[in-house]
PDB file of C-alpha atoms in Angstrom:
ATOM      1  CA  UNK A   1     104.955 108.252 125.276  1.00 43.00           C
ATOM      2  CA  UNK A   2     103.645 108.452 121.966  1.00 47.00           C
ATOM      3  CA  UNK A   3     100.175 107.884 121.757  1.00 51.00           C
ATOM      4  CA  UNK A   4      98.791 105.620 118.480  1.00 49.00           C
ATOM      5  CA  UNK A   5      96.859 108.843 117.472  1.00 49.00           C
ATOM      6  CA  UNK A   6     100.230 110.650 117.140  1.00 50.00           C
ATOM      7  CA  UNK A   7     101.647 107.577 115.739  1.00 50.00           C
ATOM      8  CA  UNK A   8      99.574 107.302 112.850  1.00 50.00           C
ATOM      9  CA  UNK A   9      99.331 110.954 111.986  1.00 53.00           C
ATOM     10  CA  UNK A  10     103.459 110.675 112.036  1.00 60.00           C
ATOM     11  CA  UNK A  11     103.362 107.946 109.524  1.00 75.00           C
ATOM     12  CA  UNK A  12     100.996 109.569 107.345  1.00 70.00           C
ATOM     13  CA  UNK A  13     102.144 113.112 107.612  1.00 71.00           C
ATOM     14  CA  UNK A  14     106.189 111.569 106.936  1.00 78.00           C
ATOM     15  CA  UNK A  15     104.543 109.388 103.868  1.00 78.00           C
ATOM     16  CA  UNK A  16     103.628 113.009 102.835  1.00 77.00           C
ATOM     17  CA  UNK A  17     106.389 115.077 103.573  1.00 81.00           C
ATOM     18  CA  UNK A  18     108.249 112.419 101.481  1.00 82.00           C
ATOM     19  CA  UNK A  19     105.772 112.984  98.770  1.00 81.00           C
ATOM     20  CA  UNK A  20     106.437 117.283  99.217  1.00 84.00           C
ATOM     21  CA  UNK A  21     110.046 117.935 100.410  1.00 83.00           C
ATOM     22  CA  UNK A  22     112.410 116.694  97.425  1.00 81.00           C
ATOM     23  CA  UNK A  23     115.945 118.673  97.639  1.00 81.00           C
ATOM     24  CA  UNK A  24     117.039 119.971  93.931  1.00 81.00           C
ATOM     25  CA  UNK A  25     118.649 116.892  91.612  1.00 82.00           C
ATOM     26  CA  UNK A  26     120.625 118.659  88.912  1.00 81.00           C
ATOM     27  CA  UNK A  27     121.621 115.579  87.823  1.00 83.00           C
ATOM     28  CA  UNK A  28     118.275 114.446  86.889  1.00 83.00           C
ATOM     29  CA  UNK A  29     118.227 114.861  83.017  1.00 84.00           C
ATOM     30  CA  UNK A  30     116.188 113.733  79.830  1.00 85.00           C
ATOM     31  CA  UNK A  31     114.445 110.914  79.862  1.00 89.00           C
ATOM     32  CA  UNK A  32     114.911 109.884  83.707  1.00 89.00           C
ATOM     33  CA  UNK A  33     114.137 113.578  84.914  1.00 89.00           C
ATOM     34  CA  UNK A  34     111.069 112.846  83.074  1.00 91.00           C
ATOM     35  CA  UNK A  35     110.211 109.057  84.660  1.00 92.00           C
ATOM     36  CA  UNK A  36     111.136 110.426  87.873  1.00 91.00           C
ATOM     37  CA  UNK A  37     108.751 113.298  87.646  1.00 91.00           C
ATOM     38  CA  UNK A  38     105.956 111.373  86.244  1.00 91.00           C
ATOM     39  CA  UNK A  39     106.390 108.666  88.936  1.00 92.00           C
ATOM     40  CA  UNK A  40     105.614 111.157  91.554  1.00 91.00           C
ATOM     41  CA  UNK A  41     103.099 113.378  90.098  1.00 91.00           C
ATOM     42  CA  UNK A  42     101.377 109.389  89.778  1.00 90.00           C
ATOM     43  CA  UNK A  43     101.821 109.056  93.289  1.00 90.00           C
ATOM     44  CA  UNK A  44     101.058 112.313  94.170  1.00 91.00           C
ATOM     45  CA  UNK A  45      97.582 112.397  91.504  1.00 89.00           C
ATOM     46  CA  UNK A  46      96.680 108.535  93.432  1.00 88.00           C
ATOM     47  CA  UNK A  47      97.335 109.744  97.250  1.00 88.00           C
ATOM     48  CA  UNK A  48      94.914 113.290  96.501  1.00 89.00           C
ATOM     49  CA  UNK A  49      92.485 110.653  95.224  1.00 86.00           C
ATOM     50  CA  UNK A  50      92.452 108.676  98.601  1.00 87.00           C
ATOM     51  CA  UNK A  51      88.843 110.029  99.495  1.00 87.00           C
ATOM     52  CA  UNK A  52      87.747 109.022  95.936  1.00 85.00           C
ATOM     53  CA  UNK A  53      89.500 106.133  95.262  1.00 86.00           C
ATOM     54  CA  UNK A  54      88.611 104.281  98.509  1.00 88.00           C
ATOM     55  CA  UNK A  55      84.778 105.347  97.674  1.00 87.00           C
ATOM     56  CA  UNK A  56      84.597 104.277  94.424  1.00 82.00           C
ATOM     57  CA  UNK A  57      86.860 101.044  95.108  1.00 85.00           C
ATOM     58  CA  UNK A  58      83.770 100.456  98.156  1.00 87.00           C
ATOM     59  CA  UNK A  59      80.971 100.777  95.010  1.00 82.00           C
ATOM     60  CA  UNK A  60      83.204  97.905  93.346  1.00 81.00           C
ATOM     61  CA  UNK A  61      83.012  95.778  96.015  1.00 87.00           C
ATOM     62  CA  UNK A  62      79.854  95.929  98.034  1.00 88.00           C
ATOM     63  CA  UNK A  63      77.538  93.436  96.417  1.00 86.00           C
ATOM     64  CA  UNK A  64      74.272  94.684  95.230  1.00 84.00           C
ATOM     65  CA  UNK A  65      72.178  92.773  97.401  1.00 85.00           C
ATOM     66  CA  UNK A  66      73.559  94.589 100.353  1.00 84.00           C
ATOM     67  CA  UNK A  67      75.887  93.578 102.978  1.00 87.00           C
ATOM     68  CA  UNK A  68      74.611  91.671 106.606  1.00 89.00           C
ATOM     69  CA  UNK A  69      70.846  92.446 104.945  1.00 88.00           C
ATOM     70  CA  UNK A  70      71.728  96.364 105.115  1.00 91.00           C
ATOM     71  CA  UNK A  71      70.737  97.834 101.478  1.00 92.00           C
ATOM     72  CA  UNK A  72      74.126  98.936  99.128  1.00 90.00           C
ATOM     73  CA  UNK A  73      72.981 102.722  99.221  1.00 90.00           C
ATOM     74  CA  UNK A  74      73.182 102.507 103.118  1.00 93.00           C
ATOM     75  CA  UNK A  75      76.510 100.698 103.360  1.00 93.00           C
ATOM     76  CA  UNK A  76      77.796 102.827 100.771  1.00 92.00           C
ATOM     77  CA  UNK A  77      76.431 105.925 103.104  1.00 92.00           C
ATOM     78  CA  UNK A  78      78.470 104.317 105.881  1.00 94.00           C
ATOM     79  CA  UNK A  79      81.468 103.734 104.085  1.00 92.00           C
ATOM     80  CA  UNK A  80      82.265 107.400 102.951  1.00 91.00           C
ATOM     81  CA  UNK A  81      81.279 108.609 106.678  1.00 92.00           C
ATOM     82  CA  UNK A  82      83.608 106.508 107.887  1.00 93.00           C
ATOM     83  CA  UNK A  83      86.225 107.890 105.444  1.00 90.00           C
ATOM     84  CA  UNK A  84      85.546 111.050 106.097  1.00 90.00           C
ATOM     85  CA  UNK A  85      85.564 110.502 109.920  1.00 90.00           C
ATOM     86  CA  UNK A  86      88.619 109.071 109.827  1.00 88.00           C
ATOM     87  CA  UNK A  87      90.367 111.659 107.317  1.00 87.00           C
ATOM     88  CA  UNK A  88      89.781 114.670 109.524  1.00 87.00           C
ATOM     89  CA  UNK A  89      91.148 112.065 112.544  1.00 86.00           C
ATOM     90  CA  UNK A  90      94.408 111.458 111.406  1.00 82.00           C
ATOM     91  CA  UNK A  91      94.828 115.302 110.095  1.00 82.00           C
ATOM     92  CA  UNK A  92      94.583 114.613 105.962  1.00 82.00           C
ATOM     93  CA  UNK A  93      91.786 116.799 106.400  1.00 83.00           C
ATOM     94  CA  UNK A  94      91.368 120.352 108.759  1.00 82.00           C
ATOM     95  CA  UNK A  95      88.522 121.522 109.475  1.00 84.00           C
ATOM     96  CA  UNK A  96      88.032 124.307 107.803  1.00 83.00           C
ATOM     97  CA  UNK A  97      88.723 121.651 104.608  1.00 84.00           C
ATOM     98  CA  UNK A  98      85.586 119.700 105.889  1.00 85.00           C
ATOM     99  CA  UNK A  99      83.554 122.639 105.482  1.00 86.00           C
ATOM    100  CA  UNK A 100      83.616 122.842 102.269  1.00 84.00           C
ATOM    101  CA  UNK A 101      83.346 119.632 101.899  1.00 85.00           C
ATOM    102  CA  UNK A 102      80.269 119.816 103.100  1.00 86.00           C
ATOM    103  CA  UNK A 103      78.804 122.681 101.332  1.00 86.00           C
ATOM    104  CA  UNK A 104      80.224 119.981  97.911  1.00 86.00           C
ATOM    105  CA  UNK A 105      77.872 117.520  99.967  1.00 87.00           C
ATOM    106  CA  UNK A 106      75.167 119.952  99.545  1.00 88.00           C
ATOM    107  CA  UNK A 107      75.152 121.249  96.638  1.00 88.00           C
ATOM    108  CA  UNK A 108      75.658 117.785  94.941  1.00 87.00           C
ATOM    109  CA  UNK A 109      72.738 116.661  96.930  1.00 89.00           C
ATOM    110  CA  UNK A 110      70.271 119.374  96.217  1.00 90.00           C
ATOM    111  CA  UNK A 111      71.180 118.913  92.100  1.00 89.00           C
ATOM    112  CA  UNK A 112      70.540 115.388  92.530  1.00 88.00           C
ATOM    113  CA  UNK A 113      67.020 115.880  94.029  1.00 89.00           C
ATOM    114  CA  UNK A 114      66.215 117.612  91.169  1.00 89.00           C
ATOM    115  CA  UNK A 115      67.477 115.522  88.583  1.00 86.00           C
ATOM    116  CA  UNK A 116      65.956 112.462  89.939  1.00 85.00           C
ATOM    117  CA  UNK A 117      62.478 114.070  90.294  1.00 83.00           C
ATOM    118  CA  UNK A 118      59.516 112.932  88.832  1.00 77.00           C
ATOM    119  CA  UNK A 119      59.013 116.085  86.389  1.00 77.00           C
ATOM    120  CA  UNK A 120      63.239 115.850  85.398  1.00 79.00           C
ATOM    121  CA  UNK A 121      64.335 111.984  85.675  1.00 77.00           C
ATOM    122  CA  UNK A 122      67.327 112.489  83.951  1.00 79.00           C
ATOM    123  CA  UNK A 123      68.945 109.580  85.920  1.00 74.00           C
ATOM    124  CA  UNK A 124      67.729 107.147  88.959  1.00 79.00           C
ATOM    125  CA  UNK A 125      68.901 105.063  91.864  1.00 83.00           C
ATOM    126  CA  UNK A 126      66.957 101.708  91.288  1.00 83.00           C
ATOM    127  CA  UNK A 127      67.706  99.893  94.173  1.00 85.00           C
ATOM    128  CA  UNK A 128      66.215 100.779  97.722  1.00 88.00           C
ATOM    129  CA  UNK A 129      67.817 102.358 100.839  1.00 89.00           C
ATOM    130  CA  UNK A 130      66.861 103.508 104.443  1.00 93.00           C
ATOM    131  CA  UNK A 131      68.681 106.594 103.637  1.00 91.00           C
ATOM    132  CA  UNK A 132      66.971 107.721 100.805  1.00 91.00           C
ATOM    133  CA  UNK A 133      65.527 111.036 100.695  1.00 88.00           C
ATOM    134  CA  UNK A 134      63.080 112.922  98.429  1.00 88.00           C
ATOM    135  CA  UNK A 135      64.387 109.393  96.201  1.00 86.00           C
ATOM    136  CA  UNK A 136      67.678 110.487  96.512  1.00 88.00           C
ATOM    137  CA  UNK A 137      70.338 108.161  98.848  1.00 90.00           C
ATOM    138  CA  UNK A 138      72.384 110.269 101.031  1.00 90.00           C
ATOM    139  CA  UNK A 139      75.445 108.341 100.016  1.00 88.00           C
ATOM    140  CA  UNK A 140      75.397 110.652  96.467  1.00 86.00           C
ATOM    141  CA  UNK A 141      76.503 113.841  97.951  1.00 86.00           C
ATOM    142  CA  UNK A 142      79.913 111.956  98.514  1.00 86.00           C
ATOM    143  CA  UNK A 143      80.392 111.785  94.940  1.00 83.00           C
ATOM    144  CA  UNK A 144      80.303 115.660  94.542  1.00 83.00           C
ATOM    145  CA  UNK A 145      82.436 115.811  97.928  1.00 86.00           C
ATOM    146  CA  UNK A 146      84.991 113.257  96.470  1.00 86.00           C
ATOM    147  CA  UNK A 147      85.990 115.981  94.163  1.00 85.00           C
ATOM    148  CA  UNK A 148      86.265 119.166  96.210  1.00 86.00           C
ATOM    149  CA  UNK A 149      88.906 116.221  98.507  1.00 88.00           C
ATOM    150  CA  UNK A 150      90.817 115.824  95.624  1.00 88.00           C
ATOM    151  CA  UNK A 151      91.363 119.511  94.462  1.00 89.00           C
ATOM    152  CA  UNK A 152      92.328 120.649  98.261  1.00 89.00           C
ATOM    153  CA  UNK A 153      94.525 117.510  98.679  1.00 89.00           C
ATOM    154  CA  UNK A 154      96.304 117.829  95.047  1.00 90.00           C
ATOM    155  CA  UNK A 155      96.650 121.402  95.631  1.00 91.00           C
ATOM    156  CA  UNK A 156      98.641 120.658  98.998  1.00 89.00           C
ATOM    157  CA  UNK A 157     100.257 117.418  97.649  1.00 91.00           C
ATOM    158  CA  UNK A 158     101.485 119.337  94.667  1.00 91.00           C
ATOM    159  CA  UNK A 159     102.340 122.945  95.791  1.00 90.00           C
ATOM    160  CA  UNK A 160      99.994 124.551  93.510  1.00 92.00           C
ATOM    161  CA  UNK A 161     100.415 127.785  93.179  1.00 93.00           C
ATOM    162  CA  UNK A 162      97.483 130.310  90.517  1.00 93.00           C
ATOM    163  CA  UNK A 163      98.984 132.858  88.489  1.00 92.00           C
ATOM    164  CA  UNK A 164      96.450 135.867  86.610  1.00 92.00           C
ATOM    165  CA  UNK A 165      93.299 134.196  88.419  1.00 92.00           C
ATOM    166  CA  UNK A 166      90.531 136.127  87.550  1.00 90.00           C
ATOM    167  CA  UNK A 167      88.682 138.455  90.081  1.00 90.00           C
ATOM    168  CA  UNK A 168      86.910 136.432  92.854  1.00 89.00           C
ATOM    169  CA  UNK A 169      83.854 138.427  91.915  1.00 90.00           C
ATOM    170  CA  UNK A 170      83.853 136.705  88.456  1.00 91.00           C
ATOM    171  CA  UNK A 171      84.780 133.642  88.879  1.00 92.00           C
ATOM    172  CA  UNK A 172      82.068 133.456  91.543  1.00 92.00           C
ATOM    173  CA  UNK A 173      79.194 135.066  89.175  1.00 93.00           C
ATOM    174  CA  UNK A 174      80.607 132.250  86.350  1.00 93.00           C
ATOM    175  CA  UNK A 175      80.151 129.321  88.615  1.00 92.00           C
ATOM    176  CA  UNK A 176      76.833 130.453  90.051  1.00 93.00           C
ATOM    177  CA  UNK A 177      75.835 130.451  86.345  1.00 93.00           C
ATOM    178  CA  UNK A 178      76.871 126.865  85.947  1.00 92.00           C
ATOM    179  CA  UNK A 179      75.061 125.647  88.575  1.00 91.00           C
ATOM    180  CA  UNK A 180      72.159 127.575  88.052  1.00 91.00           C
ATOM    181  CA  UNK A 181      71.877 126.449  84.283  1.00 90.00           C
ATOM    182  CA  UNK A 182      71.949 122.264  85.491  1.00 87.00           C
ATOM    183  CA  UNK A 183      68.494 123.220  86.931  1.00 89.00           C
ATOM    184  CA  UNK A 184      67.303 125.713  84.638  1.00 89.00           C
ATOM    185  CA  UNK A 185      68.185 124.084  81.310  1.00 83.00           C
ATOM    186  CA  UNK A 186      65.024 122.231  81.909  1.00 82.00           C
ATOM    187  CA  UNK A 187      62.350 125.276  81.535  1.00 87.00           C
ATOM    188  CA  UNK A 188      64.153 127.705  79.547  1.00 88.00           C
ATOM    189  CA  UNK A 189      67.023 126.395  77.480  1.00 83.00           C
ATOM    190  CA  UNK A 190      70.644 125.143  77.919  1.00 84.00           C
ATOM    191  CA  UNK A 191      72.943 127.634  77.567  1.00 87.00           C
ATOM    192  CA  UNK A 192      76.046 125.279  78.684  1.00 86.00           C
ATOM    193  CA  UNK A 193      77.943 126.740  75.875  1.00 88.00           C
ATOM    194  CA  UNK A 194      77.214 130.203  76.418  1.00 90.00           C
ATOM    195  CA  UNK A 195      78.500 129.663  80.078  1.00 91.00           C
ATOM    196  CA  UNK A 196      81.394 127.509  78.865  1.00 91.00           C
ATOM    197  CA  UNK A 197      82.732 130.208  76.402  1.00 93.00           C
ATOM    198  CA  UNK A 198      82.183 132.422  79.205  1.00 92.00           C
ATOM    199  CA  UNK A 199      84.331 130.791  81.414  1.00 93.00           C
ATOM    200  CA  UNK A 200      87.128 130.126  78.590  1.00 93.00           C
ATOM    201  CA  UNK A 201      87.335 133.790  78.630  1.00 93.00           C
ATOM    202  CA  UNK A 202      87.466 134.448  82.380  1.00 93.00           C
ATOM    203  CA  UNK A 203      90.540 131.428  82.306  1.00 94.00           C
ATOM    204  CA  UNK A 204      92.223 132.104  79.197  1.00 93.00           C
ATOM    205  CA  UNK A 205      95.242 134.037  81.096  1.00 93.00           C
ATOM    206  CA  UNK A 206      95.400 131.854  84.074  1.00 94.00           C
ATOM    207  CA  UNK A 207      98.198 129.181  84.729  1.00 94.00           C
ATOM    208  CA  UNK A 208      98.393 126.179  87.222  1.00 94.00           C
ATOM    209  CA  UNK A 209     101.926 126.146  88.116  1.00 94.00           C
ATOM    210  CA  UNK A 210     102.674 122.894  90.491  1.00 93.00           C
ATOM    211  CA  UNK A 211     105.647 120.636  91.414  1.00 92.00           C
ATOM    212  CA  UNK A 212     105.429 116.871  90.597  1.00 90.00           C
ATOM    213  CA  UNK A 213     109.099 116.548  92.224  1.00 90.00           C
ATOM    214  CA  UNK A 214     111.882 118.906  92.425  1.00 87.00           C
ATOM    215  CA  UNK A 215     110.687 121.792  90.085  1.00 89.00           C
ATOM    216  CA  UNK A 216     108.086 124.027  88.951  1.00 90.00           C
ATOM    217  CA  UNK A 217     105.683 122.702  86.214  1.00 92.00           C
ATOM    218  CA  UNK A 218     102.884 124.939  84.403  1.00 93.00           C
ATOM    219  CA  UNK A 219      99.824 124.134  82.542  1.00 93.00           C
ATOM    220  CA  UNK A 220      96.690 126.117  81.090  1.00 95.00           C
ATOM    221  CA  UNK A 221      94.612 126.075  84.092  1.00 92.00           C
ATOM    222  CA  UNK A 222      91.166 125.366  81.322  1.00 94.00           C
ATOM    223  CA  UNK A 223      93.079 122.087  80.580  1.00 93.00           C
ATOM    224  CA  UNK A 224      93.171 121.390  83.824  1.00 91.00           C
ATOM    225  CA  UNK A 225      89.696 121.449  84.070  1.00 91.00           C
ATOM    226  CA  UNK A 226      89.428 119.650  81.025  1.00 92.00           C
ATOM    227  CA  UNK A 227      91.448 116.727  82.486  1.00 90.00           C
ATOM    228  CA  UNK A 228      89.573 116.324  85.493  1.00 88.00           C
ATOM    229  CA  UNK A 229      86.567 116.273  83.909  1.00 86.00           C
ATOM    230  CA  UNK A 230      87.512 113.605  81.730  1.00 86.00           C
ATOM    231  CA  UNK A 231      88.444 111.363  84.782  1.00 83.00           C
ATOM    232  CA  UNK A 232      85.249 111.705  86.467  1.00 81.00           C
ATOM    233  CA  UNK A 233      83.494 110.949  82.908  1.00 81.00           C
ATOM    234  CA  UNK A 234      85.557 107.427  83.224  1.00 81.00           C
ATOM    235  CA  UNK A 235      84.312 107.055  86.703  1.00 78.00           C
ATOM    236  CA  UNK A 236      80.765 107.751  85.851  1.00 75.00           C
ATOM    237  CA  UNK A 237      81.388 105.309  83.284  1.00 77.00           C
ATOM    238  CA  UNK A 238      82.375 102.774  85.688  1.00 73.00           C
ATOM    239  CA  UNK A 239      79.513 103.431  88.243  1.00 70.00           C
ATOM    240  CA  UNK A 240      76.521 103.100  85.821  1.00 70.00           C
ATOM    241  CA  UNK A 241      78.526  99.879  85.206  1.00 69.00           C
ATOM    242  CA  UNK A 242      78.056  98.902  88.103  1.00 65.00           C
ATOM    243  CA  UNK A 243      74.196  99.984  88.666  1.00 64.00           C
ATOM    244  CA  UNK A 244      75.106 102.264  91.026  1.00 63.00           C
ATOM    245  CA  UNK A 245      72.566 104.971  89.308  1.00 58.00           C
ATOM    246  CA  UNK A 246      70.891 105.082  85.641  1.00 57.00           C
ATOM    247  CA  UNK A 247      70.206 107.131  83.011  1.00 59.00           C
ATOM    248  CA  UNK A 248      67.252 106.478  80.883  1.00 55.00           C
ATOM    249  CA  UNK A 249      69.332 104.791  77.670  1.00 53.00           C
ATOM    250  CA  UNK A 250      70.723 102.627  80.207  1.00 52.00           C
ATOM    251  CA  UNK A 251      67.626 100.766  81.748  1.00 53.00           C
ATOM    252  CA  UNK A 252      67.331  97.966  79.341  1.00 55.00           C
ATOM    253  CA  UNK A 253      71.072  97.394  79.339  1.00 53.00           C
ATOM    254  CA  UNK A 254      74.328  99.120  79.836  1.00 56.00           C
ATOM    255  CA  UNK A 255      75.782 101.494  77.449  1.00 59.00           C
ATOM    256  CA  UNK A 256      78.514 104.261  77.762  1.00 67.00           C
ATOM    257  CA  UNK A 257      77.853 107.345  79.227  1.00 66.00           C
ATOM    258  CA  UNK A 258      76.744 110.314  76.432  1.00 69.00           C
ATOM    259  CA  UNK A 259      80.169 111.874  76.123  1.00 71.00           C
ATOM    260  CA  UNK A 260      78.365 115.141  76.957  1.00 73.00           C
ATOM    261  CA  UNK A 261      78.219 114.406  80.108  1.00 77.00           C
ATOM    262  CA  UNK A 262      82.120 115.115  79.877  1.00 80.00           C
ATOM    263  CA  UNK A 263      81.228 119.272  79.230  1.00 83.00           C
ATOM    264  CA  UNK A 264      79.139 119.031  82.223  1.00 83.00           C
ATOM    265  CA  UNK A 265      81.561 117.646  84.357  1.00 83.00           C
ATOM    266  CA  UNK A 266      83.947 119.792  83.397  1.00 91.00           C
ATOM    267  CA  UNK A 267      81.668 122.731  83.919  1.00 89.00           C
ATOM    268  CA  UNK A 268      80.802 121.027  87.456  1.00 88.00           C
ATOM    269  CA  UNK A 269      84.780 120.958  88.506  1.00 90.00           C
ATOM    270  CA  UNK A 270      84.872 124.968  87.721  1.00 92.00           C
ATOM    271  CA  UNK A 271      82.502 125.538  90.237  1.00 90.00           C
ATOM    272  CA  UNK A 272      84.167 123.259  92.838  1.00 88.00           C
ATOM    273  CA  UNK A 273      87.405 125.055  92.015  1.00 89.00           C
ATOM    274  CA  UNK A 274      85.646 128.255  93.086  1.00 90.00           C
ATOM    275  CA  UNK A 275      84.572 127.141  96.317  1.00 86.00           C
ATOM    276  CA  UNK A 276      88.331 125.354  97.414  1.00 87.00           C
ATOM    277  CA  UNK A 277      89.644 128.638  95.724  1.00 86.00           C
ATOM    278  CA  UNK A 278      87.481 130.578  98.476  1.00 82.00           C
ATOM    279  CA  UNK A 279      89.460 128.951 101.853  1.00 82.00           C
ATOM    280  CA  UNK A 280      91.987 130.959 103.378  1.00 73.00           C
ATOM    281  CA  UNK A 281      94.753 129.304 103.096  1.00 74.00           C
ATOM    282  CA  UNK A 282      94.592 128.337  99.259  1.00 84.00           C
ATOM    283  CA  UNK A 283      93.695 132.366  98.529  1.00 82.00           C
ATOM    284  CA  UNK A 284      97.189 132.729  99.923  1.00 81.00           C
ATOM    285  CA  UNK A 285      98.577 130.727  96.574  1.00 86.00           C
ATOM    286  CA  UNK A 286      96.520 132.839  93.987  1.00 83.00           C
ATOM    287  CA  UNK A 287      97.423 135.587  92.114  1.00 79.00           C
ATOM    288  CA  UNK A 288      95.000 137.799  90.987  1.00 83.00           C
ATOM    289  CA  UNK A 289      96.558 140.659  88.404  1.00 81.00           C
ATOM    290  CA  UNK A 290      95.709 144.121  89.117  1.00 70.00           C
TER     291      UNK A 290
END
């Protein structure tokens, strides 16, 4: 008898294999190849977003005044547990996925403690929470997690495969670098660009080859980066819309994020690449030239 545990994970896991396991259609030509293709790399792009887009849908829709007298930061904190919870429950997640998922959690945390300190303040959460800490609500890390979800879901979602990645060594030494300089920008200069041409240079060879349906697509892996960057820009965007956090131009009233902020992202999604690049069973996709 099959349990509703098993049921669920066979609906989702189908819904997915749907998504995955497209025999070859020849016939598929010009202009409907091409709608056909981009209807499922859409649906494909939407479903590796579920972690994201069902977190940032929850900032829409949770009033700011809380929910049941519980503050927004601590429903919000409830909210993408819950996801989570339930993600590694029906399978879209393994453990080994929720690892470094964590570690995101982490490292997104610690960088917003120290960007919302007292010395730094180059943003703030306004509004108060039971789960803040060091001024900081837990809920944030999620943000930074929401990411690393996507990347190891897209990567599954769209058979990604890495072709000329650069040495692990590298790639690991670059994205140490661009963490390192969000903190130490502050003291001793920001050498973003310095660590940005860097990484051009360590990526200039590498291709993202993926399938949206039925065959192999490639792309620049840096534009890539580019592209997700840009997304999360738009989401930022949305969320200081919605008061979720500040930065200082925005206190009096709302205005669009600096489009800097877009570089830094970018930067940010190298380094998250780097750690989903580093589980087992993604190293198994990348090619590294000798």
């Amino acid at each position: 008898m099959t349990t509703v545990t098993e049921g669920r994970d066979n609906l989702l896991q189908s819904f997915d294999r749907r998504l995955i396991d497209n025999p070859p259609a020849p016939a598929l030509r010009g202009l409907q190849r091409f709608v056909v293709e981009f209807l499922f790399f859409g649906i494909k792009e939407a479903r590796a977003c579920l972690f994201a887009g069902l977190f940032f849908v929850s900032i829409f829709i949770v009033p700011r005044q809380g929910v049941f007298g519980i503050p927004r930061y601590d429903v919000l904190l409830i909210i993408a547990l819950s996801i989570q919870i339930w993600m590694v429950w029906t399978k879209l997640e393994t453990m080994d996925e929720l690892k470094a998922i964590c570690l995101f959690h982490l490292v997104g945390f610690a960088l917003e403690v120290f960007k919302t300190s007292g010395s730094i303040q180059s943003w703030s959460y306004p509004d108060f929470a039971y789960t803040k800490l060091l001024g900081v609500p837990l809920f944030s890390g999620f943000m930074y997690a929401a990411v690393g979800s996507y990347i190891i879901q897209a990567w599954r979602l769209l058979d990604v495969r890495i072709r000329h990645h650069p040495s692990y060594w590298m790639a690991t030494g670059v994205a140490l670098a661009i963490y390192l300089n969000f903190f130490t920008h502050h003291y001793i200069g920001d050498y973003r660009w310095y660590v940005a041409a860097l990484a051009i240079g360590l990526y200039a060879r590498t291709t993202v080859i993926f399938r949206p349906f039925d065959r192999d697509r490639q792309m620049p892996m840096l534009l890539s980066f580019v592209l997700i960057g840009f997304f999360i820009w738009l989401a930022e965007n949305i969320s200081t819309f919605f008061a979720i956090w500040h930065y200082p131009n925005q206190l009096g009233a709302w205005s669009t994020v600096h489009l800097g902020k877009w570089s830094s992202w970018t930067l940010l999604v190298i380094m998250t690449f780097t750690i989903v690049a580093s589980l087992k069973h993604i190293r198994a996709t990348i090619h590294i030239p000798k």
